[in-house]
Amino acid sequence: MQVMEPITLQQRTIVGHAAGPRLLITGGVHGDEFEPLATVRRLMHEFAPEQLRGQVTLVPVVNEPAFERGQRTADDDKDLARTCPGRDDGTITERIAAALARLIRDADYYIDLHTGGTVFQILALAGYTLHADRVVLERQRLMARAFNLPIVWGTSARLEGRSLSVARDANVSAIYVENGGGGTCDPRRVEQNVQGCLNVARALGMLDGATAASQVRYVVEDDRDQSGHLQVQCNAPCAGYFEPAVTLGQTVERGQTIGHIVDPLGNRLAAITAYQAGTVLLLHSFPSVRVGDPLVVILPVTAPGEASFPR
């Protein structure tokens, strides 16, 4: 029986001049998300040891086989963000998940950078789980606000298979970031991410520097089951060409038509309606859809401010 060696992810660790927290920052959990990769590479030159307290571990591309394919997953078709904590004797994605889980457990704080990939567009947000430990939860709230994107979103901690579920179980304070999509690598979003990560490091006392003026517009905490599961909110009932009738960031009412799925001649196969009132957070921007593809996610608020949705 062949014994598989545990995978080691390509990484760079920067050790500061003084003691402090251990911060892990990752990109490329999905192979079609490119701003995170560019962000983490930039950060290798932004964290100077003589200015840093503690250490920062940077992983530009967690899922290298998926990146090589230019697709969300590796050739075993397992979603790494649903496979954690993985196993060292499993498929390639399970083995990568095990390597990622080890890094997370060895950290004090964690930032997981994402985009909408090639298929989705998503509003810029910093999210976290509504952790049962009050100390961890408050640290995550601090990190998410410090990242300084327009949306701060706390969601159910009862989702498994994620990098953040590994962090949850290890009591590692963690946030994830969604910023970008459509298969591009937007320099503006890379810059937002770089500054966001540096802002978090400052908030954690790892770097000196002034606090940036807040860009946060929405703070939503939604503890309902599946609240943070982007793939199950509104799924395509049939295959075809998706024609959205709304735009990213638009306010919608429950039952409002948000688009149609049509056939090659333009005949309407299905009308897609909003499952709740709120703001369009994520939109399927790649026209071709398959049965079950997520089409839209609606943030359950219609105006800037703070809102809470308990179980």
PDB file of C-alpha atoms in Angstrom:
ATOM      1  CA  MET A   1       0.000   0.000   0.000  1.00  0.00           C
ATOM      2  CA  GLN A   2       1.418   3.351  -1.056  1.00  0.00           C
ATOM      3  CA  VAL A   3       1.854   5.836   1.783  1.00  0.00           C
ATOM      4  CA  MET A   4       1.097   9.400   0.729  1.00  0.00           C
ATOM      5  CA  GLU A   5       3.273  12.179   2.056  1.00  0.00           C
ATOM      6  CA  PRO A   6       1.308  15.085   3.554  1.00  0.00           C
ATOM      7  CA  ILE A   7       1.071  18.073   1.234  1.00  0.00           C
ATOM      8  CA  THR A   8       2.920  21.266   2.150  1.00  0.00           C
ATOM      9  CA  LEU A   9       1.455  24.431   0.681  1.00  0.00           C
ATOM     10  CA  GLN A  10       3.795  26.968  -0.905  1.00  0.00           C
ATOM     11  CA  GLN A  11       4.033  29.786   1.618  1.00  0.00           C
ATOM     12  CA  ARG A  12       6.151  32.568   2.972  1.00  0.00           C
ATOM     13  CA  THR A  13       6.390  33.442   6.667  1.00  0.00           C
ATOM     14  CA  ILE A  14       7.574  36.869   7.764  1.00  0.00           C
ATOM     15  CA  VAL A  15       8.764  37.014  11.371  1.00  0.00           C
ATOM     16  CA  GLY A  16       8.677  40.365  13.088  1.00  0.00           C
ATOM     17  CA  HIS A  17      11.230  42.030  15.322  1.00  0.00           C
ATOM     18  CA  ALA A  18       9.063  41.579  18.425  1.00  0.00           C
ATOM     19  CA  ALA A  19       6.664  39.027  19.834  1.00  0.00           C
ATOM     20  CA  GLY A  20       3.039  39.137  18.737  1.00  0.00           C
ATOM     21  CA  PRO A  21       0.180  37.171  17.174  1.00  0.00           C
ATOM     22  CA  ARG A  22       0.428  34.656  14.338  1.00  0.00           C
ATOM     23  CA  LEU A  23      -1.637  35.809  11.349  1.00  0.00           C
ATOM     24  CA  LEU A  24      -2.403  33.522   8.387  1.00  0.00           C
ATOM     25  CA  ILE A  25      -3.573  35.003   5.052  1.00  0.00           C
ATOM     26  CA  THR A  26      -4.564  32.742   2.152  1.00  0.00           C
ATOM     27  CA  GLY A  27      -5.673  33.148  -1.446  1.00  0.00           C
ATOM     28  CA  GLY A  28      -6.574  30.696  -4.167  1.00  0.00           C
ATOM     29  CA  VAL A  29      -8.785  28.287  -2.251  1.00  0.00           C
ATOM     30  CA  HIS A  30     -10.631  28.257  -5.573  1.00  0.00           C
ATOM     31  CA  GLY A  31      -8.600  28.167  -8.771  1.00  0.00           C
ATOM     32  CA  ASP A  32     -10.584  30.831 -10.659  1.00  0.00           C
ATOM     33  CA  GLU A  33     -10.220  33.630  -8.085  1.00  0.00           C
ATOM     34  CA  PHE A  34      -7.330  35.871  -9.028  1.00  0.00           C
ATOM     35  CA  GLU A  35      -7.389  39.071  -6.952  1.00  0.00           C
ATOM     36  CA  PRO A  36      -6.521  37.078  -3.789  1.00  0.00           C
ATOM     37  CA  LEU A  37      -3.420  35.605  -5.435  1.00  0.00           C
ATOM     38  CA  ALA A  38      -2.209  39.057  -6.469  1.00  0.00           C
ATOM     39  CA  THR A  39      -3.046  40.450  -3.024  1.00  0.00           C
ATOM     40  CA  VAL A  40      -1.008  37.871  -1.142  1.00  0.00           C
ATOM     41  CA  ARG A  41       1.969  38.322  -3.463  1.00  0.00           C
ATOM     42  CA  ARG A  42       1.807  42.081  -2.798  1.00  0.00           C
ATOM     43  CA  LEU A  43       1.682  41.502   0.930  1.00  0.00           C
ATOM     44  CA  MET A  44       4.997  39.652   0.781  1.00  0.00           C
ATOM     45  CA  HIS A  45       6.554  43.074   0.170  1.00  0.00           C
ATOM     46  CA  GLU A  46       4.257  45.097   2.450  1.00  0.00           C
ATOM     47  CA  PHE A  47       5.050  43.362   5.756  1.00  0.00           C
ATOM     48  CA  ALA A  48       8.514  44.497   6.824  1.00  0.00           C
ATOM     49  CA  PRO A  49      10.092  42.461   9.680  1.00  0.00           C
ATOM     50  CA  GLU A  50      11.439  45.594  11.363  1.00  0.00           C
ATOM     51  CA  GLN A  51       7.902  47.006  11.593  1.00  0.00           C
ATOM     52  CA  LEU A  52       6.056  43.784  12.446  1.00  0.00           C
ATOM     53  CA  ARG A  53       5.163  42.343  15.835  1.00  0.00           C
ATOM     54  CA  GLY A  54       4.463  38.635  15.609  1.00  0.00           C
ATOM     55  CA  GLN A  55       4.484  36.723  12.343  1.00  0.00           C
ATOM     56  CA  VAL A  56       2.493  36.583   9.118  1.00  0.00           C
ATOM     57  CA  THR A  57       2.202  33.436   6.994  1.00  0.00           C
ATOM     58  CA  LEU A  58       1.177  34.083   3.392  1.00  0.00           C
ATOM     59  CA  VAL A  59      -0.170  31.439   0.978  1.00  0.00           C
ATOM     60  CA  PRO A  60      -0.915  32.936  -2.471  1.00  0.00           C
ATOM     61  CA  VAL A  61      -2.496  29.811  -4.007  1.00  0.00           C
ATOM     62  CA  VAL A  62      -3.860  27.139  -1.685  1.00  0.00           C
ATOM     63  CA  ASN A  63      -5.430  25.057  -4.458  1.00  0.00           C
ATOM     64  CA  GLU A  64      -2.667  24.870  -7.062  1.00  0.00           C
ATOM     65  CA  PRO A  65      -4.234  22.045  -9.121  1.00  0.00           C
ATOM     66  CA  ALA A  66      -7.442  24.067  -9.497  1.00  0.00           C
ATOM     67  CA  PHE A  67      -5.456  27.171 -10.457  1.00  0.00           C
ATOM     68  CA  GLU A  68      -3.569  25.199 -13.091  1.00  0.00           C
ATOM     69  CA  ARG A  69      -6.937  24.186 -14.585  1.00  0.00           C
ATOM     70  CA  GLY A  70      -8.250  27.753 -14.352  1.00  0.00           C
ATOM     71  CA  GLN A  71     -11.333  26.354 -12.635  1.00  0.00           C
ATOM     72  CA  ARG A  72     -12.945  26.447  -9.219  1.00  0.00           C
ATOM     73  CA  THR A  73     -11.888  22.878  -8.363  1.00  0.00           C
ATOM     74  CA  ALA A  74      -9.161  20.366  -9.050  1.00  0.00           C
ATOM     75  CA  ASP A  75      -9.841  17.357 -11.266  1.00  0.00           C
ATOM     76  CA  ASP A  76     -11.552  15.421  -8.466  1.00  0.00           C
ATOM     77  CA  ASP A  77     -14.299  18.093  -8.702  1.00  0.00           C
ATOM     78  CA  LYS A  78     -14.395  18.555  -4.923  1.00  0.00           C
ATOM     79  CA  ASP A  79     -14.926  22.088  -3.645  1.00  0.00           C
ATOM     80  CA  LEU A  80     -12.072  22.790  -1.241  1.00  0.00           C
ATOM     81  CA  ALA A  81     -14.344  25.175   0.677  1.00  0.00           C
ATOM     82  CA  ARG A  82     -16.659  22.226   1.412  1.00  0.00           C
ATOM     83  CA  THR A  83     -13.951  19.612   2.062  1.00  0.00           C
ATOM     84  CA  CYS A  84     -12.137  20.898   5.168  1.00  0.00           C
ATOM     85  CA  PRO A  85     -10.586  19.597   7.371  1.00  0.00           C
ATOM     86  CA  GLY A  86      -9.716  17.007   4.731  1.00  0.00           C
ATOM     87  CA  ARG A  87      -7.498  13.935   5.081  1.00  0.00           C
ATOM     88  CA  ASP A  88      -3.911  13.118   4.162  1.00  0.00           C
ATOM     89  CA  ASP A  89      -4.843   9.820   2.488  1.00  0.00           C
ATOM     90  CA  GLY A  90      -7.707  11.194   0.398  1.00  0.00           C
ATOM     91  CA  THR A  91      -8.129  12.777  -3.026  1.00  0.00           C
ATOM     92  CA  ILE A  92      -6.002  15.756  -4.044  1.00  0.00           C
ATOM     93  CA  THR A  93      -8.530  18.253  -2.708  1.00  0.00           C
ATOM     94  CA  GLU A  94      -8.897  16.373   0.571  1.00  0.00           C
ATOM     95  CA  ARG A  95      -5.110  16.354   0.974  1.00  0.00           C
ATOM     96  CA  ILE A  96      -4.871  20.085   0.268  1.00  0.00           C
ATOM     97  CA  ALA A  97      -7.664  20.662   2.792  1.00  0.00           C
ATOM     98  CA  ALA A  98      -5.684  18.760   5.417  1.00  0.00           C
ATOM     99  CA  ALA A  99      -2.617  20.916   4.747  1.00  0.00           C
ATOM    100  CA  LEU A 100      -4.704  24.079   4.988  1.00  0.00           C
ATOM    101  CA  ALA A 101      -6.308  22.891   8.227  1.00  0.00           C
ATOM    102  CA  ARG A 102      -2.873  22.442   9.813  1.00  0.00           C
ATOM    103  CA  LEU A 103      -1.916  26.008   8.955  1.00  0.00           C
ATOM    104  CA  ILE A 104      -5.189  27.373  10.336  1.00  0.00           C
ATOM    105  CA  ARG A 105      -4.845  25.495  13.618  1.00  0.00           C
ATOM    106  CA  ASP A 106      -1.316  26.869  13.989  1.00  0.00           C
ATOM    107  CA  ALA A 107      -2.516  30.491  13.684  1.00  0.00           C
ATOM    108  CA  ASP A 108      -4.073  32.938  16.114  1.00  0.00           C
ATOM    109  CA  TYR A 109      -5.875  34.906  13.401  1.00  0.00           C
ATOM    110  CA  TYR A 110      -6.863  34.042   9.839  1.00  0.00           C
ATOM    111  CA  ILE A 111      -7.951  35.962   6.715  1.00  0.00           C
ATOM    112  CA  ASP A 112      -9.270  33.882   3.784  1.00  0.00           C
ATOM    113  CA  LEU A 113      -9.484  35.915   0.555  1.00  0.00           C
ATOM    114  CA  HIS A 114     -12.064  35.081  -2.148  1.00  0.00           C
ATOM    115  CA  THR A 115     -13.904  36.494  -5.176  1.00  0.00           C
ATOM    116  CA  GLY A 116     -16.935  35.437  -7.194  1.00  0.00           C
ATOM    117  CA  GLY A 117     -14.629  33.534  -9.557  1.00  0.00           C
ATOM    118  CA  THR A 118     -15.395  33.361 -13.256  1.00  0.00           C
ATOM    119  CA  VAL A 119     -19.134  32.824 -12.812  1.00  0.00           C
ATOM    120  CA  PHE A 120     -20.309  35.330 -10.181  1.00  0.00           C
ATOM    121  CA  GLN A 121     -20.099  38.989  -9.317  1.00  0.00           C
ATOM    122  CA  ILE A 122     -20.370  39.847  -5.627  1.00  0.00           C
ATOM    123  CA  LEU A 123     -20.411  43.019  -3.565  1.00  0.00           C
ATOM    124  CA  ALA A 124     -17.262  43.585  -1.510  1.00  0.00           C
ATOM    125  CA  LEU A 125     -17.666  42.173   1.994  1.00  0.00           C
ATOM    126  CA  ALA A 126     -15.828  40.899   5.032  1.00  0.00           C
ATOM    127  CA  GLY A 127     -17.625  38.009   6.705  1.00  0.00           C
ATOM    128  CA  TYR A 128     -17.313  35.874   9.808  1.00  0.00           C
ATOM    129  CA  THR A 129     -19.150  33.154  11.696  1.00  0.00           C
ATOM    130  CA  LEU A 130     -21.292  33.995  14.704  1.00  0.00           C
ATOM    131  CA  HIS A 131     -18.964  32.046  16.968  1.00  0.00           C
ATOM    132  CA  ALA A 132     -20.283  30.674  20.270  1.00  0.00           C
ATOM    133  CA  ASP A 133     -17.215  31.940  22.138  1.00  0.00           C
ATOM    134  CA  ARG A 134     -17.792  35.607  22.912  1.00  0.00           C
ATOM    135  CA  VAL A 135     -14.080  36.476  22.888  1.00  0.00           C
ATOM    136  CA  VAL A 136     -13.548  34.904  19.458  1.00  0.00           C
ATOM    137  CA  LEU A 137     -16.712  36.548  18.126  1.00  0.00           C
ATOM    138  CA  GLU A 138     -15.649  40.020  19.258  1.00  0.00           C
ATOM    139  CA  ARG A 139     -12.223  39.574  17.688  1.00  0.00           C
ATOM    140  CA  GLN A 140     -13.843  38.525  14.417  1.00  0.00           C
ATOM    141  CA  ARG A 141     -16.132  41.539  14.488  1.00  0.00           C
ATOM    142  CA  LEU A 142     -13.073  43.742  15.036  1.00  0.00           C
ATOM    143  CA  MET A 143     -11.241  42.146  12.110  1.00  0.00           C
ATOM    144  CA  ALA A 144     -14.201  42.381   9.729  1.00  0.00           C
ATOM    145  CA  ARG A 145     -14.812  46.061  10.478  1.00  0.00           C
ATOM    146  CA  ALA A 146     -11.089  46.822  10.265  1.00  0.00           C
ATOM    147  CA  PHE A 147     -10.845  45.281   6.789  1.00  0.00           C
ATOM    148  CA  ASN A 148     -12.998  48.254   5.810  1.00  0.00           C
ATOM    149  CA  LEU A 149     -15.145  47.026   2.928  1.00  0.00           C
ATOM    150  CA  PRO A 150     -18.730  48.296   2.493  1.00  0.00           C
ATOM    151  CA  ILE A 151     -20.390  45.158   3.927  1.00  0.00           C
ATOM    152  CA  VAL A 152     -19.709  43.376   7.217  1.00  0.00           C
ATOM    153  CA  TRP A 153     -21.635  40.091   7.364  1.00  0.00           C
ATOM    154  CA  GLY A 154     -21.853  37.725  10.303  1.00  0.00           C
ATOM    155  CA  THR A 155     -23.529  34.424   9.457  1.00  0.00           C
ATOM    156  CA  SER A 156     -24.327  31.004  10.872  1.00  0.00           C
ATOM    157  CA  ALA A 157     -21.457  29.108  12.470  1.00  0.00           C
ATOM    158  CA  ARG A 158     -23.300  25.848  11.745  1.00  0.00           C
ATOM    159  CA  LEU A 159     -21.794  25.302   8.294  1.00  0.00           C
ATOM    160  CA  GLU A 160     -19.231  22.548   7.829  1.00  0.00           C
ATOM    161  CA  GLY A 161     -16.394  21.870   5.412  1.00  0.00           C
ATOM    162  CA  ARG A 162     -15.119  25.438   5.305  1.00  0.00           C
ATOM    163  CA  SER A 163     -11.791  26.956   6.205  1.00  0.00           C
ATOM    164  CA  LEU A 164     -13.757  28.987   8.755  1.00  0.00           C
ATOM    165  CA  SER A 165     -15.281  25.860  10.273  1.00  0.00           C
ATOM    166  CA  VAL A 166     -11.744  24.611  10.938  1.00  0.00           C
ATOM    167  CA  ALA A 167     -10.971  27.985  12.539  1.00  0.00           C
ATOM    168  CA  ARG A 168     -14.228  27.814  14.523  1.00  0.00           C
ATOM    169  CA  ASP A 169     -13.360  24.425  15.994  1.00  0.00           C
ATOM    170  CA  ALA A 170      -9.833  25.567  16.876  1.00  0.00           C
ATOM    171  CA  ASN A 171     -11.038  28.885  18.378  1.00  0.00           C
ATOM    172  CA  VAL A 172      -8.954  30.773  15.816  1.00  0.00           C
ATOM    173  CA  SER A 173     -10.440  34.192  15.094  1.00  0.00           C
ATOM    174  CA  ALA A 174     -11.109  34.261  11.356  1.00  0.00           C
ATOM    175  CA  ILE A 175     -12.753  36.267   8.602  1.00  0.00           C
ATOM    176  CA  TYR A 176     -13.283  35.682   4.911  1.00  0.00           C
ATOM    177  CA  VAL A 177     -13.360  38.344   2.219  1.00  0.00           C
ATOM    178  CA  GLU A 178     -15.319  38.416  -1.034  1.00  0.00           C
ATOM    179  CA  ASN A 179     -14.120  41.106  -3.415  1.00  0.00           C
ATOM    180  CA  GLY A 180     -14.237  40.849  -7.198  1.00  0.00           C
ATOM    181  CA  GLY A 181     -15.289  38.241  -9.700  1.00  0.00           C
ATOM    182  CA  GLY A 182     -16.018  37.656 -13.350  1.00  0.00           C
ATOM    183  CA  GLY A 183     -12.668  35.991 -13.977  1.00  0.00           C
ATOM    184  CA  THR A 184     -10.660  39.227 -13.936  1.00  0.00           C
ATOM    185  CA  CYS A 185      -7.930  40.588 -11.692  1.00  0.00           C
ATOM    186  CA  ASP A 186      -8.949  44.156 -10.929  1.00  0.00           C
ATOM    187  CA  PRO A 187      -6.023  46.237  -9.548  1.00  0.00           C
ATOM    188  CA  ARG A 188      -8.438  48.397  -7.546  1.00  0.00           C
ATOM    189  CA  ARG A 189      -9.766  45.383  -5.690  1.00  0.00           C
ATOM    190  CA  VAL A 190      -6.260  44.073  -5.115  1.00  0.00           C
ATOM    191  CA  GLU A 191      -5.378  47.413  -3.537  1.00  0.00           C
ATOM    192  CA  GLN A 192      -8.509  47.284  -1.352  1.00  0.00           C
ATOM    193  CA  ASN A 193      -7.514  43.820  -0.178  1.00  0.00           C
ATOM    194  CA  VAL A 194      -3.921  44.807   0.534  1.00  0.00           C
ATOM    195  CA  GLN A 195      -5.013  47.797   2.592  1.00  0.00           C
ATOM    196  CA  GLY A 196      -7.659  45.680   4.294  1.00  0.00           C
ATOM    197  CA  CYS A 197      -5.126  43.093   5.432  1.00  0.00           C
ATOM    198  CA  LEU A 198      -2.799  45.820   6.693  1.00  0.00           C
ATOM    199  CA  ASN A 199      -5.729  47.427   8.507  1.00  0.00           C
ATOM    200  CA  VAL A 200      -6.466  44.138  10.266  1.00  0.00           C
ATOM    201  CA  ALA A 201      -2.803  43.767  11.264  1.00  0.00           C
ATOM    202  CA  ARG A 202      -2.932  47.257  12.770  1.00  0.00           C
ATOM    203  CA  ALA A 203      -6.150  46.467  14.617  1.00  0.00           C
ATOM    204  CA  LEU A 204      -4.455  43.379  16.086  1.00  0.00           C
ATOM    205  CA  GLY A 205      -1.472  45.412  17.283  1.00  0.00           C
ATOM    206  CA  MET A 206       0.931  43.833  14.797  1.00  0.00           C
ATOM    207  CA  LEU A 207       1.675  47.082  12.960  1.00  0.00           C
ATOM    208  CA  ASP A 208       1.661  50.735  13.921  1.00  0.00           C
ATOM    209  CA  GLY A 209      -0.359  53.245  11.950  1.00  0.00           C
ATOM    210  CA  ALA A 210      -3.465  55.366  11.946  1.00  0.00           C
ATOM    211  CA  THR A 211      -6.921  53.847  11.630  1.00  0.00           C
ATOM    212  CA  ALA A 212      -8.422  54.387   8.178  1.00  0.00           C
ATOM    213  CA  ALA A 213     -11.713  56.257   7.845  1.00  0.00           C
ATOM    214  CA  SER A 214     -14.542  53.737   7.877  1.00  0.00           C
ATOM    215  CA  GLN A 215     -16.017  52.668   4.524  1.00  0.00           C
ATOM    216  CA  VAL A 216     -18.495  50.268   6.149  1.00  0.00           C
ATOM    217  CA  ARG A 217     -22.121  50.871   5.084  1.00  0.00           C
ATOM    218  CA  TYR A 218     -23.930  47.670   6.060  1.00  0.00           C
ATOM    219  CA  VAL A 219     -23.413  45.548   9.176  1.00  0.00           C
ATOM    220  CA  VAL A 220     -25.638  42.469   9.090  1.00  0.00           C
ATOM    221  CA  GLU A 221     -25.623  39.553  11.519  1.00  0.00           C
ATOM    222  CA  ASP A 222     -27.844  36.696  10.376  1.00  0.00           C
ATOM    223  CA  ASP A 223     -27.831  33.594  12.555  1.00  0.00           C
ATOM    224  CA  ARG A 224     -30.512  31.741  10.600  1.00  0.00           C
ATOM    225  CA  ASP A 225     -29.548  28.320   9.278  1.00  0.00           C
ATOM    226  CA  GLN A 226     -27.691  28.423   5.925  1.00  0.00           C
ATOM    227  CA  SER A 227     -27.430  32.222   6.091  1.00  0.00           C
ATOM    228  CA  GLY A 228     -23.857  32.203   4.825  1.00  0.00           C
ATOM    229  CA  HIS A 229     -24.291  29.431   2.263  1.00  0.00           C
ATOM    230  CA  LEU A 230     -24.119  31.276  -1.062  1.00  0.00           C
ATOM    231  CA  GLN A 231     -24.897  28.213  -3.153  1.00  0.00           C
ATOM    232  CA  VAL A 232     -28.365  27.319  -1.800  1.00  0.00           C
ATOM    233  CA  GLN A 233     -30.364  30.541  -1.736  1.00  0.00           C
ATOM    234  CA  CYS A 234     -31.828  30.701  -5.268  1.00  0.00           C
ATOM    235  CA  ASN A 235     -30.995  27.915  -7.707  1.00  0.00           C
ATOM    236  CA  ALA A 236     -31.688  27.489 -11.399  1.00  0.00           C
ATOM    237  CA  PRO A 237     -34.698  25.191 -11.988  1.00  0.00           C
ATOM    238  CA  CYS A 238     -33.505  24.412 -15.520  1.00  0.00           C
ATOM    239  CA  ALA A 239     -30.543  24.865 -17.831  1.00  0.00           C
ATOM    240  CA  GLY A 240     -30.286  27.693 -20.323  1.00  0.00           C
ATOM    241  CA  TYR A 241     -29.201  31.303 -20.738  1.00  0.00           C
ATOM    242  CA  PHE A 242     -29.703  33.490 -17.638  1.00  0.00           C
ATOM    243  CA  GLU A 243     -30.848  37.049 -18.345  1.00  0.00           C
ATOM    244  CA  PRO A 244     -30.750  39.088 -15.104  1.00  0.00           C
ATOM    245  CA  ALA A 245     -33.389  41.781 -14.625  1.00  0.00           C
ATOM    246  CA  VAL A 246     -31.534  43.343 -11.682  1.00  0.00           C
ATOM    247  CA  THR A 247     -28.038  44.630 -11.024  1.00  0.00           C
ATOM    248  CA  LEU A 248     -25.548  44.055  -8.244  1.00  0.00           C
ATOM    249  CA  GLY A 249     -26.395  46.251  -5.248  1.00  0.00           C
ATOM    250  CA  GLN A 250     -29.993  46.860  -6.348  1.00  0.00           C
ATOM    251  CA  THR A 251     -32.760  46.795  -3.736  1.00  0.00           C
ATOM    252  CA  VAL A 252     -35.463  44.204  -4.444  1.00  0.00           C
ATOM    253  CA  GLU A 253     -38.761  43.116  -2.908  1.00  0.00           C
ATOM    254  CA  ARG A 254     -39.767  39.572  -2.107  1.00  0.00           C
ATOM    255  CA  GLY A 255     -41.354  37.981  -5.190  1.00  0.00           C
ATOM    256  CA  GLN A 256     -39.871  40.547  -7.588  1.00  0.00           C
ATOM    257  CA  THR A 257     -38.653  39.142 -10.895  1.00  0.00           C
ATOM    258  CA  ILE A 258     -34.877  39.128 -10.871  1.00  0.00           C
ATOM    259  CA  GLY A 259     -34.351  37.442 -14.233  1.00  0.00           C
ATOM    260  CA  HIS A 260     -35.328  34.745 -16.691  1.00  0.00           C
ATOM    261  CA  ILE A 261     -33.752  31.599 -18.028  1.00  0.00           C
ATOM    262  CA  VAL A 262     -34.249  31.402 -21.781  1.00  0.00           C
ATOM    263  CA  ASP A 263     -33.468  28.891 -24.533  1.00  0.00           C
ATOM    264  CA  PRO A 264     -31.209  29.612 -27.552  1.00  0.00           C
ATOM    265  CA  LEU A 265     -34.118  31.282 -29.410  1.00  0.00           C
ATOM    266  CA  GLY A 266     -34.930  33.531 -26.450  1.00  0.00           C
ATOM    267  CA  ASN A 267     -38.053  31.667 -25.359  1.00  0.00           C
ATOM    268  CA  ARG A 268     -38.536  32.015 -21.616  1.00  0.00           C
ATOM    269  CA  LEU A 269     -38.117  28.730 -19.766  1.00  0.00           C
ATOM    270  CA  ALA A 270     -38.387  30.024 -16.196  1.00  0.00           C
ATOM    271  CA  ALA A 271     -38.907  33.269 -14.299  1.00  0.00           C
ATOM    272  CA  ILE A 272     -36.641  33.738 -11.277  1.00  0.00           C
ATOM    273  CA  THR A 273     -38.064  35.706  -8.350  1.00  0.00           C
ATOM    274  CA  ALA A 274     -36.537  37.174  -5.197  1.00  0.00           C
ATOM    275  CA  TYR A 275     -36.842  34.840  -2.203  1.00  0.00           C
ATOM    276  CA  GLN A 276     -36.654  37.763   0.252  1.00  0.00           C
ATOM    277  CA  ALA A 277     -36.458  41.547   0.302  1.00  0.00           C
ATOM    278  CA  GLY A 278     -33.039  43.121   0.446  1.00  0.00           C
ATOM    279  CA  THR A 279     -29.978  44.081  -1.570  1.00  0.00           C
ATOM    280  CA  VAL A 280     -28.584  41.986  -4.408  1.00  0.00           C
ATOM    281  CA  LEU A 281     -25.327  40.709  -2.940  1.00  0.00           C
ATOM    282  CA  LEU A 282     -24.297  38.107  -5.523  1.00  0.00           C
ATOM    283  CA  LEU A 283     -25.359  37.635  -9.128  1.00  0.00           C
ATOM    284  CA  HIS A 284     -24.654  34.851 -11.614  1.00  0.00           C
ATOM    285  CA  SER A 285     -22.943  36.912 -14.316  1.00  0.00           C
ATOM    286  CA  PHE A 286     -21.902  34.036 -16.601  1.00  0.00           C
ATOM    287  CA  PRO A 287     -24.853  33.609 -18.978  1.00  0.00           C
ATOM    288  CA  SER A 288     -24.794  29.811 -19.296  1.00  0.00           C
ATOM    289  CA  VAL A 289     -26.440  28.080 -16.326  1.00  0.00           C
ATOM    290  CA  ARG A 290     -27.049  24.472 -15.396  1.00  0.00           C
ATOM    291  CA  VAL A 291     -29.787  22.979 -13.258  1.00  0.00           C
ATOM    292  CA  GLY A 292     -29.079  23.835  -9.634  1.00  0.00           C
ATOM    293  CA  ASP A 293     -26.642  26.685 -10.280  1.00  0.00           C
ATOM    294  CA  PRO A 294     -26.994  29.509  -7.732  1.00  0.00           C
ATOM    295  CA  LEU A 295     -28.332  32.620  -9.461  1.00  0.00           C
ATOM    296  CA  VAL A 296     -28.589  35.300  -6.788  1.00  0.00           C
ATOM    297  CA  VAL A 297     -27.976  35.951  -3.098  1.00  0.00           C
ATOM    298  CA  ILE A 298     -29.889  38.725  -1.360  1.00  0.00           C
ATOM    299  CA  LEU A 299     -28.497  40.508   1.684  1.00  0.00           C
ATOM    300  CA  PRO A 300     -31.559  40.924   3.937  1.00  0.00           C
ATOM    301  CA  VAL A 301     -31.360  44.718   4.287  1.00  0.00           C
ATOM    302  CA  THR A 302     -32.699  47.497   2.067  1.00  0.00           C
ATOM    303  CA  ALA A 303     -30.839  50.511   3.473  1.00  0.00           C
ATOM    304  CA  PRO A 304     -27.408  51.168   4.990  1.00  0.00           C
ATOM    305  CA  GLY A 305     -27.157  50.538   8.730  1.00  0.00           C
ATOM    306  CA  GLU A 306     -27.066  47.604  11.115  1.00  0.00           C
ATOM    307  CA  ALA A 307     -29.446  44.659  11.244  1.00  0.00           C
ATOM    308  CA  SER A 308     -29.659  41.387  13.164  1.00  0.00           C
ATOM    309  CA  PHE A 309     -31.545  38.208  12.298  1.00  0.00           C
ATOM    310  CA  PRO A 310     -31.472  35.621  15.112  1.00  0.00           C
ATOM    311  CA  ARG A 311     -32.387  31.982  14.629  1.00  0.00           C
TER     312      ARG A 311
END
